[in-house]
Each structure stands twice: as C-alpha cells, then as structure tokens.
CSV table of N, CA and C in Angstrom, one decimal:
chain,number,residue,atom,x,y,z
A,3,ILE,N,-6.5,53.8,-43.8
A,3,ILE,CA,-5.3,53.5,-43.1
A,3,ILE,C,-5.2,52.0,-43.0
A,4,THR,N,-6.3,51.3,-42.7
A,4,THR,CA,-6.2,49.9,-42.6
A,4,THR,C,-5.8,49.2,-43.9
A,5,ALA,N,-6.4,49.8,-45.0
A,5,ALA,CA,-6.1,49.2,-46.3
A,5,ALA,C,-4.6,49.4,-46.6
A,6,GLY,N,-4.0,50.6,-46.2
A,6,GLY,CA,-2.6,50.8,-46.4
A,6,GLY,C,-1.8,49.9,-45.7
A,7,ALA,N,-2.2,49.5,-44.4
A,7,ALA,CA,-1.4,48.5,-43.7
A,7,ALA,C,-1.5,47.1,-44.3
A,8,ILE,N,-2.7,46.8,-44.8
A,8,ILE,CA,-2.9,45.5,-45.5
A,8,ILE,C,-2.0,45.4,-46.7
A,9,GLY,N,-1.9,46.6,-47.4
A,9,GLY,CA,-1.0,46.6,-48.6
A,9,GLY,C,0.4,46.3,-48.3
A,10,ARG,N,0.8,46.5,-47.1
A,10,ARG,CA,2.2,46.2,-46.6
A,10,ARG,C,2.3,44.8,-46.0
A,11,HIS,N,1.2,44.2,-45.8
A,11,HIS,CA,1.1,42.9,-45.2
A,11,HIS,C,0.0,42.1,-46.0
A,12,PRO,N,0.3,41.7,-47.2
A,12,PRO,CA,-0.7,41.1,-48.1
A,12,PRO,C,-1.2,39.7,-47.6
A,13,VAL,N,-0.6,39.1,-46.6
A,13,VAL,CA,-1.1,37.9,-46.1
A,13,VAL,C,-2.5,38.1,-45.4
A,14,LEU,N,-2.8,39.3,-45.1
A,14,LEU,CA,-4.1,39.6,-44.5
A,14,LEU,C,-5.2,39.7,-45.6
A,15,ASN,N,-4.8,39.6,-46.9
A,15,ASN,CA,-5.7,39.7,-48.0
A,15,ASN,C,-5.7,38.4,-48.7
A,16,THR,N,-6.0,37.3,-48.0
A,16,THR,CA,-5.9,35.9,-48.5
A,16,THR,C,-7.2,35.2,-48.1
A,17,ARG,N,-7.3,34.0,-48.7
A,17,ARG,CA,-8.3,33.0,-48.3
A,17,ARG,C,-7.8,31.6,-48.2
A,18,TRP,N,-8.4,30.8,-47.4
A,18,TRP,CA,-8.0,29.4,-47.3
A,18,TRP,C,-8.9,28.6,-48.2
A,19,THR,N,-8.3,27.8,-49.0
A,19,THR,CA,-9.0,26.9,-49.9
A,19,THR,C,-8.6,25.5,-49.7
A,20,ASP,N,-9.2,24.5,-50.4
A,20,ASP,CA,-8.8,23.1,-50.4
A,20,ASP,C,-7.4,22.9,-50.9
A,21,GLN,N,-7.0,23.8,-51.8
A,21,GLN,CA,-5.7,23.8,-52.4
A,21,GLN,C,-4.6,24.5,-51.6
A,22,GLY,N,-5.0,25.2,-50.5
A,22,GLY,CA,-4.1,26.0,-49.7
A,22,GLY,C,-4.5,27.5,-49.7
A,23,ILE,N,-3.5,28.3,-49.5
A,23,ILE,CA,-3.7,29.8,-49.5
A,23,ILE,C,-3.9,30.4,-50.8
A,24,LEU,N,-5.0,31.1,-51.0
A,24,LEU,CA,-5.2,31.9,-52.2
A,24,LEU,C,-4.9,33.3,-51.9
A,25,TRP,N,-3.9,33.8,-52.6
A,25,TRP,CA,-3.4,35.2,-52.5
A,25,TRP,C,-4.3,36.1,-53.5
A,26,LEU,N,-4.9,37.1,-53.0
A,26,LEU,CA,-5.8,37.9,-53.7
A,26,LEU,C,-5.1,39.1,-54.3
A,27,ASP,N,-5.5,39.5,-55.5
A,27,ASP,CA,-4.8,40.6,-56.2
A,27,ASP,C,-5.4,42.0,-55.8
A,28,HIS,N,-6.7,42.0,-55.4
A,28,HIS,CA,-7.4,43.2,-55.1
A,28,HIS,C,-7.9,43.2,-53.7
A,29,LEU,N,-7.8,44.3,-53.0
A,29,LEU,CA,-8.4,44.4,-51.7
A,29,LEU,C,-9.7,45.1,-51.7
A,30,HIS,N,-10.7,44.3,-51.3
A,30,HIS,CA,-12.1,44.8,-51.2
A,30,HIS,C,-12.5,44.8,-49.8
A,31,MET,N,-12.7,46.0,-49.2
A,31,MET,CA,-12.9,46.2,-47.8
A,31,MET,C,-14.4,46.1,-47.4
A,32,GLY,N,-14.8,45.1,-46.6
A,32,GLY,CA,-16.1,45.0,-46.1
A,32,GLY,C,-16.3,45.9,-44.9
A,33,LEU,N,-17.4,46.5,-44.8
A,33,LEU,CA,-17.7,47.4,-43.7
A,33,LEU,C,-19.0,46.9,-43.0
A,34,ALA,N,-18.8,46.4,-41.8
A,34,ALA,CA,-20.0,45.9,-41.1
A,34,ALA,C,-20.9,47.1,-40.7
A,35,VAL,N,-22.2,46.9,-41.0
A,35,VAL,CA,-23.2,48.0,-40.8
A,35,VAL,C,-24.4,47.4,-40.1
A,36,ALA,N,-24.7,47.9,-38.9
A,36,ALA,CA,-25.8,47.5,-38.1
A,36,ALA,C,-27.1,48.0,-38.7
A,37,LEU,N,-28.1,47.2,-38.8
A,37,LEU,CA,-29.4,47.5,-39.1
A,37,LEU,C,-30.3,47.3,-37.9
A,38,ASP,N,-31.6,47.8,-37.9
A,38,ASP,CA,-32.5,47.5,-36.8
A,38,ASP,C,-32.7,46.0,-36.7
A,39,ASP,N,-32.7,45.2,-37.8
A,39,ASP,CA,-33.0,43.8,-37.7
A,39,ASP,C,-31.9,42.9,-38.2
A,40,GLY,N,-30.6,43.4,-38.0
A,40,GLY,CA,-29.5,42.5,-38.4
A,40,GLY,C,-28.3,43.3,-38.8
A,41,LEU,N,-27.5,42.7,-39.6
A,41,LEU,CA,-26.2,43.2,-40.0
A,41,LEU,C,-26.0,43.0,-41.5
A,42,ILE,N,-25.4,44.0,-42.2
A,42,ILE,CA,-25.0,43.8,-43.6
A,42,ILE,C,-23.5,44.2,-43.7
A,43,VAL,N,-22.9,43.7,-44.7
A,43,VAL,CA,-21.5,44.0,-44.9
A,43,VAL,C,-21.3,44.5,-46.4
A,44,PRO,N,-21.6,45.8,-46.6
A,44,PRO,CA,-21.3,46.4,-48.0
A,44,PRO,C,-19.8,46.4,-48.2
A,45,VAL,N,-19.4,46.5,-49.5
A,45,VAL,CA,-18.0,46.4,-49.8
A,45,VAL,C,-17.5,47.6,-50.6
A,46,VAL,N,-16.4,48.2,-50.2
A,46,VAL,CA,-15.7,49.2,-51.0
A,46,VAL,C,-14.7,48.4,-51.8
A,47,MET,N,-15.0,48.3,-53.1
A,47,MET,CA,-14.2,47.5,-54.0
A,47,MET,C,-12.9,48.3,-54.3
A,48,ASP,N,-11.8,47.5,-54.5
A,48,ASP,CA,-10.5,48.0,-54.9
A,48,ASP,C,-10.1,49.2,-54.1
A,49,ILE,N,-10.2,49.1,-52.8
A,49,ILE,CA,-10.0,50.3,-51.9
A,49,ILE,C,-8.6,50.9,-52.0
A,50,LEU,N,-7.6,50.1,-52.3
A,50,LEU,CA,-6.2,50.6,-52.4
A,50,LEU,C,-6.0,51.5,-53.6
A,51,THR,N,-7.0,51.5,-54.6
A,51,THR,CA,-6.8,52.4,-55.7
A,51,THR,C,-7.6,53.7,-55.5
A,52,LYS,N,-8.2,53.9,-54.4
A,52,LYS,CA,-9.1,55.1,-54.1
A,52,LYS,C,-8.3,56.1,-53.2
A,53,THR,N,-8.7,57.3,-53.4
A,53,THR,CA,-8.2,58.4,-52.6
A,53,THR,C,-9.0,58.3,-51.3
A,54,LEU,N,-8.5,59.0,-50.2
A,54,LEU,CA,-9.2,59.1,-49.0
A,54,LEU,C,-10.6,59.7,-49.2
A,55,GLY,N,-10.8,60.7,-50.0
A,55,GLY,CA,-12.1,61.3,-50.3
A,55,GLY,C,-13.0,60.3,-51.0
A,56,GLU,N,-12.5,59.5,-52.0
A,56,GLU,CA,-13.3,58.5,-52.6
A,56,GLU,C,-13.7,57.4,-51.7
A,57,VAL,N,-12.8,57.0,-50.8
A,57,VAL,CA,-13.2,56.0,-49.8
A,57,VAL,C,-14.3,56.5,-48.9
A,58,ALA,N,-14.1,57.8,-48.4
A,58,ALA,CA,-15.1,58.3,-47.5
A,58,ALA,C,-16.5,58.5,-48.2
A,59,ALA,N,-16.5,58.9,-49.5
A,59,ALA,CA,-17.7,59.0,-50.2
A,59,ALA,C,-18.4,57.6,-50.5
A,60,ALA,N,-17.6,56.6,-50.8
A,60,ALA,CA,-18.1,55.3,-51.0
A,60,ALA,C,-18.7,54.7,-49.7
A,61,ARG,N,-18.0,54.9,-48.6
A,61,ARG,CA,-18.5,54.4,-47.3
A,61,ARG,C,-19.8,55.1,-47.0
A,62,ASN,N,-19.9,56.4,-47.1
A,62,ASN,CA,-21.1,57.1,-46.8
A,62,ASN,C,-22.3,56.6,-47.7
A,63,ASP,N,-22.0,56.5,-48.9
A,63,ASP,CA,-23.0,56.0,-49.9
A,63,ASP,C,-23.5,54.6,-49.5
A,64,LEU,N,-22.5,53.7,-49.3
A,64,LEU,CA,-22.9,52.3,-49.0
A,64,LEU,C,-23.7,52.2,-47.7
A,65,VAL,N,-23.3,52.9,-46.7
A,65,VAL,CA,-24.0,52.9,-45.4
A,65,VAL,C,-25.4,53.4,-45.5
A,66,SER,N,-25.5,54.6,-46.2
A,66,SER,CA,-26.8,55.2,-46.3
A,66,SER,C,-27.8,54.3,-47.1
A,67,ARG,N,-27.3,53.8,-48.2
A,67,ARG,CA,-28.2,53.0,-49.1
A,67,ARG,C,-28.4,51.6,-48.4
A,68,GLY,N,-27.4,51.1,-47.6
A,68,GLY,CA,-27.6,49.9,-46.9
A,68,GLY,C,-28.7,50.0,-45.9
A,69,ARG,N,-28.7,51.1,-45.1
A,69,ARG,CA,-29.7,51.3,-44.1
A,69,ARG,C,-31.1,51.5,-44.7
A,70,ALA,N,-31.1,52.0,-45.9
A,70,ALA,CA,-32.4,52.2,-46.6
A,70,ALA,C,-32.8,51.0,-47.4
A,71,GLY,N,-32.0,49.9,-47.3
A,71,GLY,CA,-32.4,48.7,-48.0
A,71,GLY,C,-32.3,48.8,-49.5
A,72,ALA,N,-31.4,49.7,-50.0
A,72,ALA,CA,-31.3,50.0,-51.4
A,72,ALA,C,-30.0,49.5,-52.0
A,73,LEU,N,-29.3,48.6,-51.4
A,73,LEU,CA,-28.0,48.0,-52.0
A,73,LEU,C,-28.4,46.8,-52.9
A,74,ALA,N,-27.6,46.7,-54.0
A,74,ALA,CA,-27.8,45.5,-54.8
A,74,ALA,C,-27.0,44.4,-54.2
A,75,PRO,N,-27.4,43.2,-54.4
A,75,PRO,CA,-26.7,42.0,-53.8
A,75,PRO,C,-25.2,42.0,-54.0
A,76,GLU,N,-24.8,42.4,-55.3
A,76,GLU,CA,-23.3,42.4,-55.6
A,76,GLU,C,-22.5,43.5,-54.8
A,77,GLU,N,-23.2,44.4,-54.2
A,77,GLU,CA,-22.5,45.4,-53.4
A,77,GLU,C,-22.2,44.9,-52.0
A,78,MET,N,-22.7,43.7,-51.7
A,78,MET,CA,-22.4,43.1,-50.4
A,78,MET,C,-21.7,41.7,-50.6
A,79,ARG,N,-21.0,41.6,-51.7
A,79,ARG,CA,-20.2,40.4,-52.0
A,79,ARG,C,-18.8,40.7,-52.3
A,80,GLY,N,-17.9,39.8,-52.1
A,80,GLY,CA,-16.6,39.9,-52.6
A,80,GLY,C,-15.6,40.6,-51.7
A,81,SER,N,-16.0,40.9,-50.4
A,81,SER,CA,-15.0,41.5,-49.5
A,81,SER,C,-13.9,40.5,-49.2
A,82,THR,N,-12.7,41.1,-49.0
A,82,THR,CA,-11.5,40.2,-48.8
A,82,THR,C,-11.0,40.5,-47.4
A,83,PHE,N,-11.5,41.5,-46.7
A,83,PHE,CA,-11.1,41.9,-45.3
A,83,PHE,C,-12.3,42.7,-44.8
A,84,THR,N,-12.7,42.6,-43.5
A,84,THR,CA,-13.8,43.4,-43.0
A,84,THR,C,-13.4,44.2,-41.8
A,85,LEU,N,-13.9,45.4,-41.7
A,85,LEU,CA,-13.8,46.3,-40.5
A,85,LEU,C,-15.2,46.2,-39.8
A,86,THR,N,-15.1,46.2,-38.5
A,86,THR,CA,-16.3,46.2,-37.7
A,86,THR,C,-16.0,47.1,-36.5
A,87,SER,N,-17.0,47.9,-36.1
A,87,SER,CA,-16.9,48.8,-35.0
A,87,SER,C,-18.1,48.8,-34.1
A,88,LEU,N,-17.8,48.8,-32.8
A,88,LEU,CA,-18.9,49.1,-31.8
A,88,LEU,C,-18.5,50.3,-31.0
A,89,GLY,N,-17.6,51.1,-31.4
A,89,GLY,CA,-17.1,52.3,-30.7
A,89,GLY,C,-18.2,53.3,-30.5
A,90,MET,N,-19.2,53.3,-31.4
A,90,MET,CA,-20.3,54.3,-31.3
A,90,MET,C,-21.2,54.0,-30.1
A,91,PHE,N,-21.1,52.8,-29.6
A,91,PHE,CA,-21.9,52.4,-28.4
A,91,PHE,C,-21.0,52.5,-27.2
A,92,GLY,N,-19.8,53.0,-27.3
A,92,GLY,CA,-18.9,53.1,-26.1
A,92,GLY,C,-18.2,51.8,-25.7
A,93,VAL,N,-18.3,50.8,-26.6
A,93,VAL,CA,-17.6,49.6,-26.4
A,93,VAL,C,-16.1,49.8,-26.6
A,94,GLU,N,-15.3,49.5,-25.6
A,94,GLU,CA,-13.9,49.7,-25.8
A,94,GLU,C,-13.1,48.6,-26.5
A,95,GLU,N,-13.6,47.4,-26.4
A,95,GLU,CA,-12.9,46.3,-27.0
A,95,GLU,C,-13.8,45.1,-27.2
A,96,PHE,N,-13.7,44.4,-28.3
A,96,PHE,CA,-14.5,43.2,-28.6
A,96,PHE,C,-13.8,42.4,-29.7
A,97,ASN,N,-14.3,41.2,-29.9
A,97,ASN,CA,-13.8,40.4,-31.0
A,97,ASN,C,-14.8,40.2,-32.1
A,98,GLY,N,-14.3,40.5,-33.3
A,98,GLY,CA,-15.2,40.3,-34.5
A,98,GLY,C,-15.1,38.8,-34.9
A,99,ILE,N,-16.1,38.4,-35.6
A,99,ILE,CA,-16.2,37.0,-36.2
A,99,ILE,C,-15.8,37.1,-37.6
A,100,ILE,N,-14.9,36.3,-38.1
A,100,ILE,CA,-14.4,36.4,-39.5
A,100,ILE,C,-15.6,36.2,-40.4
A,101,ASN,N,-15.7,37.0,-41.4
A,101,ASN,CA,-16.7,37.0,-42.5
A,101,ASN,C,-16.2,36.0,-43.6
A,102,GLN,N,-16.5,34.7,-43.4
A,102,GLN,CA,-16.0,33.7,-44.4
A,102,GLN,C,-16.3,34.1,-45.8
A,103,PRO,N,-15.5,33.9,-46.8
A,103,PRO,CA,-14.2,33.1,-46.7
A,103,PRO,C,-13.0,34.0,-46.4
A,104,GLU,N,-13.2,35.2,-45.9
A,104,GLU,CA,-12.0,36.0,-45.6
A,104,GLU,C,-11.1,35.3,-44.5
A,105,SER,N,-9.9,35.9,-44.4
A,105,SER,CA,-9.0,35.3,-43.4
A,105,SER,C,-8.9,36.2,-42.1
A,106,ALA,N,-9.5,37.4,-42.1
A,106,ALA,CA,-9.4,38.2,-40.9
A,106,ALA,C,-10.4,39.3,-40.9
A,107,ILE,N,-10.6,39.8,-39.7
A,107,ILE,CA,-11.6,40.9,-39.4
A,107,ILE,C,-10.9,41.8,-38.3
A,108,LEU,N,-11.1,43.1,-38.5
A,108,LEU,CA,-10.5,44.1,-37.5
A,108,LEU,C,-11.7,44.7,-36.8
A,109,ALA,N,-11.7,44.5,-35.4
A,109,ALA,CA,-12.7,45.1,-34.6
A,109,ALA,C,-12.2,46.4,-34.0
A,110,VAL,N,-12.9,47.5,-34.1
A,110,VAL,CA,-12.5,48.8,-33.7
A,110,VAL,C,-13.4,49.3,-32.5
A,111,GLY,N,-12.7,49.6,-31.4
A,111,GLY,CA,-13.4,50.0,-30.2
A,111,GLY,C,-13.6,51.5,-30.2
A,112,ALA,N,-14.2,52.0,-29.1
A,112,ALA,CA,-14.4,53.5,-28.9
A,112,ALA,C,-13.1,54.2,-28.6
A,113,ILE,N,-13.0,55.4,-29.0
A,113,ILE,CA,-11.9,56.3,-28.7
A,113,ILE,C,-12.2,56.9,-27.3
A,114,ILE,N,-11.3,56.6,-26.3
A,114,ILE,CA,-11.5,56.9,-24.9
A,114,ILE,C,-10.3,57.8,-24.4
A,115,ASP,N,-10.6,58.9,-23.8
A,115,ASP,CA,-9.5,59.7,-23.2
A,115,ASP,C,-9.0,58.8,-22.0
A,116,THR,N,-7.7,58.6,-22.1
A,116,THR,CA,-7.0,57.6,-21.1
A,116,THR,C,-5.7,58.2,-20.6
A,117,PRO,N,-5.5,58.1,-19.3
A,117,PRO,CA,-4.1,58.5,-18.8
A,117,PRO,C,-3.1,57.6,-19.3
A,118,VAL,N,-2.0,58.1,-19.9
A,118,VAL,CA,-0.9,57.3,-20.4
A,118,VAL,C,0.4,58.0,-20.0
A,119,ALA,N,1.5,57.2,-19.9
A,119,ALA,CA,2.8,57.8,-19.7
A,119,ALA,C,3.4,58.3,-21.0
A,120,ALA,N,3.9,59.5,-20.9
A,120,ALA,CA,4.6,60.1,-22.1
A,120,ALA,C,5.7,61.0,-21.6
A,121,LYS,N,6.9,60.6,-22.0
A,121,LYS,CA,8.1,61.4,-21.6
A,121,LYS,C,8.2,61.6,-20.1
A,122,GLY,N,7.9,60.5,-19.4
A,122,GLY,CA,8.0,60.6,-17.9
A,122,GLY,C,6.9,61.3,-17.2
A,123,GLU,N,5.9,61.7,-17.9
A,123,GLU,CA,4.7,62.3,-17.3
A,123,GLU,C,3.4,61.5,-17.6
A,124,VAL,N,2.5,61.7,-16.7
A,124,VAL,CA,1.1,61.1,-17.0
A,124,VAL,C,0.3,62.2,-17.7
A,125,VAL,N,-0.2,61.8,-18.9
A,125,VAL,CA,-1.0,62.8,-19.7
A,125,VAL,C,-2.2,62.0,-20.2
A,126,VAL,N,-3.2,62.8,-20.5
A,126,VAL,CA,-4.5,62.1,-21.1
A,126,VAL,C,-4.4,62.2,-22.6
A,127,ARG,N,-4.6,61.0,-23.2
A,127,ARG,CA,-4.5,60.9,-24.7
A,127,ARG,C,-5.7,60.1,-25.1
A,128,PRO,N,-6.2,60.3,-26.3
A,128,PRO,CA,-7.3,59.5,-26.9
A,128,PRO,C,-6.7,58.1,-27.2
A,129,VAL,N,-7.3,57.0,-26.7
A,129,VAL,CA,-6.8,55.7,-27.0
A,129,VAL,C,-8.0,54.9,-27.6
A,130,MET,N,-7.6,54.1,-28.6
A,130,MET,CA,-8.6,53.2,-29.3
A,130,MET,C,-8.0,51.8,-29.3
A,131,LYS,N,-8.8,50.8,-28.9
A,131,LYS,CA,-8.3,49.5,-28.9
A,131,LYS,C,-8.8,48.8,-30.2
A,132,LEU,N,-7.9,48.0,-30.8
A,132,LEU,CA,-8.2,47.3,-32.0
A,132,LEU,C,-8.0,45.8,-31.7
A,133,THR,N,-8.8,44.9,-32.2
A,133,THR,CA,-8.7,43.5,-32.0
A,133,THR,C,-8.7,42.8,-33.4
A,134,LEU,N,-7.7,42.1,-33.7
A,134,LEU,CA,-7.7,41.4,-35.0
A,134,LEU,C,-8.0,39.9,-34.8
A,135,THR,N,-9.0,39.4,-35.4
A,135,THR,CA,-9.4,38.0,-35.4
A,135,THR,C,-8.9,37.5,-36.8
A,136,TYR,N,-8.2,36.4,-36.8
A,136,TYR,CA,-7.6,35.9,-38.0
A,136,TYR,C,-7.6,34.4,-38.1
A,137,ASP,N,-7.5,33.8,-39.3
A,137,ASP,CA,-7.5,32.4,-39.5
A,137,ASP,C,-6.0,31.9,-39.4
A,138,HIS,N,-5.8,31.2,-38.4
A,138,HIS,CA,-4.4,30.8,-38.0
A,138,HIS,C,-3.9,29.7,-39.1
A,139,ARG,N,-4.7,29.2,-39.9
A,139,ARG,CA,-4.2,28.3,-41.0
A,139,ARG,C,-3.4,29.1,-42.0
A,140,ILE,N,-3.7,30.4,-42.1
A,140,ILE,CA,-3.1,31.3,-43.0
A,140,ILE,C,-2.1,32.3,-42.4
A,141,ILE,N,-2.5,32.9,-41.3
A,141,ILE,CA,-1.8,34.0,-40.7
A,141,ILE,C,-1.3,33.5,-39.3
A,142,ASP,N,0.0,33.6,-39.1
A,142,ASP,CA,0.5,33.2,-37.8
A,142,ASP,C,0.6,34.5,-36.9
A,143,GLY,N,0.8,34.3,-35.6
A,143,GLY,CA,0.8,35.4,-34.6
A,143,GLY,C,1.8,36.4,-34.9
A,144,ALA,N,3.0,36.1,-35.4
A,144,ALA,CA,4.0,37.0,-35.7
A,144,ALA,C,3.6,37.9,-36.9
A,145,LYS,N,3.0,37.4,-37.9
A,145,LYS,CA,2.5,38.2,-39.1
A,145,LYS,C,1.3,39.1,-38.7
A,146,ALA,N,0.5,38.5,-37.8
A,146,ALA,CA,-0.6,39.4,-37.3
A,146,ALA,C,-0.1,40.5,-36.5
A,147,GLY,N,0.9,40.2,-35.6
A,147,GLY,CA,1.5,41.3,-34.8
A,147,GLY,C,2.2,42.3,-35.6
A,148,ALA,N,2.9,41.9,-36.7
A,148,ALA,CA,3.5,42.9,-37.5
A,148,ALA,C,2.5,43.8,-38.2
A,149,PHE,N,1.4,43.2,-38.7
A,149,PHE,CA,0.4,44.0,-39.3
A,149,PHE,C,-0.2,45.0,-38.3
A,150,ILE,N,-0.5,44.6,-37.1
A,150,ILE,CA,-1.0,45.5,-36.0
A,150,ILE,C,0.0,46.6,-35.7
A,151,ARG,N,1.3,46.3,-35.7
A,151,ARG,CA,2.3,47.3,-35.4
A,151,ARG,C,2.3,48.3,-36.5
A,152,THR,N,2.2,47.9,-37.8
A,152,THR,CA,2.2,48.8,-38.9
A,152,THR,C,0.9,49.6,-38.9
A,153,LEU,N,-0.2,49.0,-38.6
A,153,LEU,CA,-1.5,49.8,-38.4
A,153,LEU,C,-1.4,50.8,-37.4
A,154,LYS,N,-0.8,50.5,-36.2
A,154,LYS,CA,-0.6,51.5,-35.1
A,154,LYS,C,0.3,52.6,-35.6
A,155,GLU,N,1.4,52.3,-36.2
A,155,GLU,CA,2.3,53.3,-36.7
A,155,GLU,C,1.6,54.3,-37.7
A,156,LEU,N,0.8,53.7,-38.6
A,156,LEU,CA,0.2,54.5,-39.6
A,156,LEU,C,-0.9,55.4,-39.0
A,157,MET,N,-1.6,54.8,-38.0
A,157,MET,CA,-2.6,55.6,-37.3
A,157,MET,C,-2.0,56.8,-36.5
A,158,GLU,N,-0.8,56.6,-36.0
A,158,GLU,CA,-0.2,57.6,-35.2
A,158,GLU,C,0.5,58.7,-36.1
A,159,ASP,N,0.8,58.3,-37.3
A,159,ASP,CA,1.4,59.2,-38.3
A,159,ASP,C,0.8,58.9,-39.7
A,160,PRO,N,-0.4,59.2,-40.0
A,160,PRO,CA,-1.1,58.8,-41.2
A,160,PRO,C,-0.7,59.5,-42.5
A,161,ILE,N,0.0,60.5,-42.4
A,161,ILE,CA,0.3,61.3,-43.6
A,161,ILE,C,0.9,60.5,-44.7
A,162,GLU,N,1.7,59.6,-44.4
A,162,GLU,CA,2.4,58.7,-45.4
A,162,GLU,C,1.4,57.9,-46.3
A,163,VAL,N,0.4,57.4,-45.6
A,163,VAL,CA,-0.6,56.5,-46.3
A,163,VAL,C,-1.7,57.3,-46.9
A,164,LEU,N,-2.0,58.5,-46.3
A,164,LEU,CA,-3.1,59.3,-46.8
A,164,LEU,C,-2.8,60.3,-47.8
A,165,ALA,N,-1.5,60.5,-48.0
A,165,ALA,CA,-1.0,61.5,-49.0
A,165,ALA,C,-1.2,61.1,-50.5
C-alpha cells in the first residue's frame, strides 16, 4: 500500500545530490529489521512491479534470512524509501531516522483499538499512527501531507492498489 502511494507521489522516491534532486526510476523498499545486536535494512527491489503475494513472500524471505545472518550485502543496498515499525512492541508513535541517501522513512506504530466518532456516535475502531520523516530540501510539508492523505485513503480502501 505504501509503494502504491509513493507511485502517486514520486517526490518521495528521490535523493538529494550536489546537483539537486535525483528522481529515481525504480522504487526499492527498505524494511527495517531488528536483530539481537542491531538493525539491518533488507530491500524489496522494484516493489511496484510485484503483486501483493510476491511482496509478502519477498518480505518473509528477507526477514528470515536477515535474522539468520544469511543475506548477501547487495540485498541490503539500494533502498529508495524505508518502512520501519515498532508496533510489535506496543509503541503507538515514533519518529524514524532517514536511511541516507533516501529522502524519507515511514514509521508505523501499533494498531490500537481506540474510541472514535463515526456518524455522530462513539465507536471503537483499530487506529494506527504513521509518522513520515522527510528531507525538507526535497519534500515540502504540503507534498508530504498529500502523500500521507493518499496513504490513509489507500489503507482505508486498499482494493484499488492491491487489485
């Protein structure tokens, strides 16, 4: 879903260089993976060309082999955007640190049942907080906000991007 939103907001798939903004042709999604003694960021290459099943299989394979210390160095290079999550620890919200030379990272918090207003009533719904950290030399607040809005819309109705 995140890749689909980036596809609609390609400024999130850029890098800052001495010559200015470098617009990247392919989206390579880094996935932050905690190890007992640190962190690795394996990469799902060309994520926009993969089906949901292919992305899930690639993620599972990279995480498993990463935790076993069996990834090749090239499988941890070339990411153009990174996802990080602390939701499995119950952390509701946090800020990720940009994995240079990328221009942004999306931090995903825990999904928490939360009272919300819906159609004039208070109901309990699952709520997840997302935090985007981005390089302001490339991405301004309005573009970051538009990306987050698209991401929210796709998460609430994912069929369009997952079909």
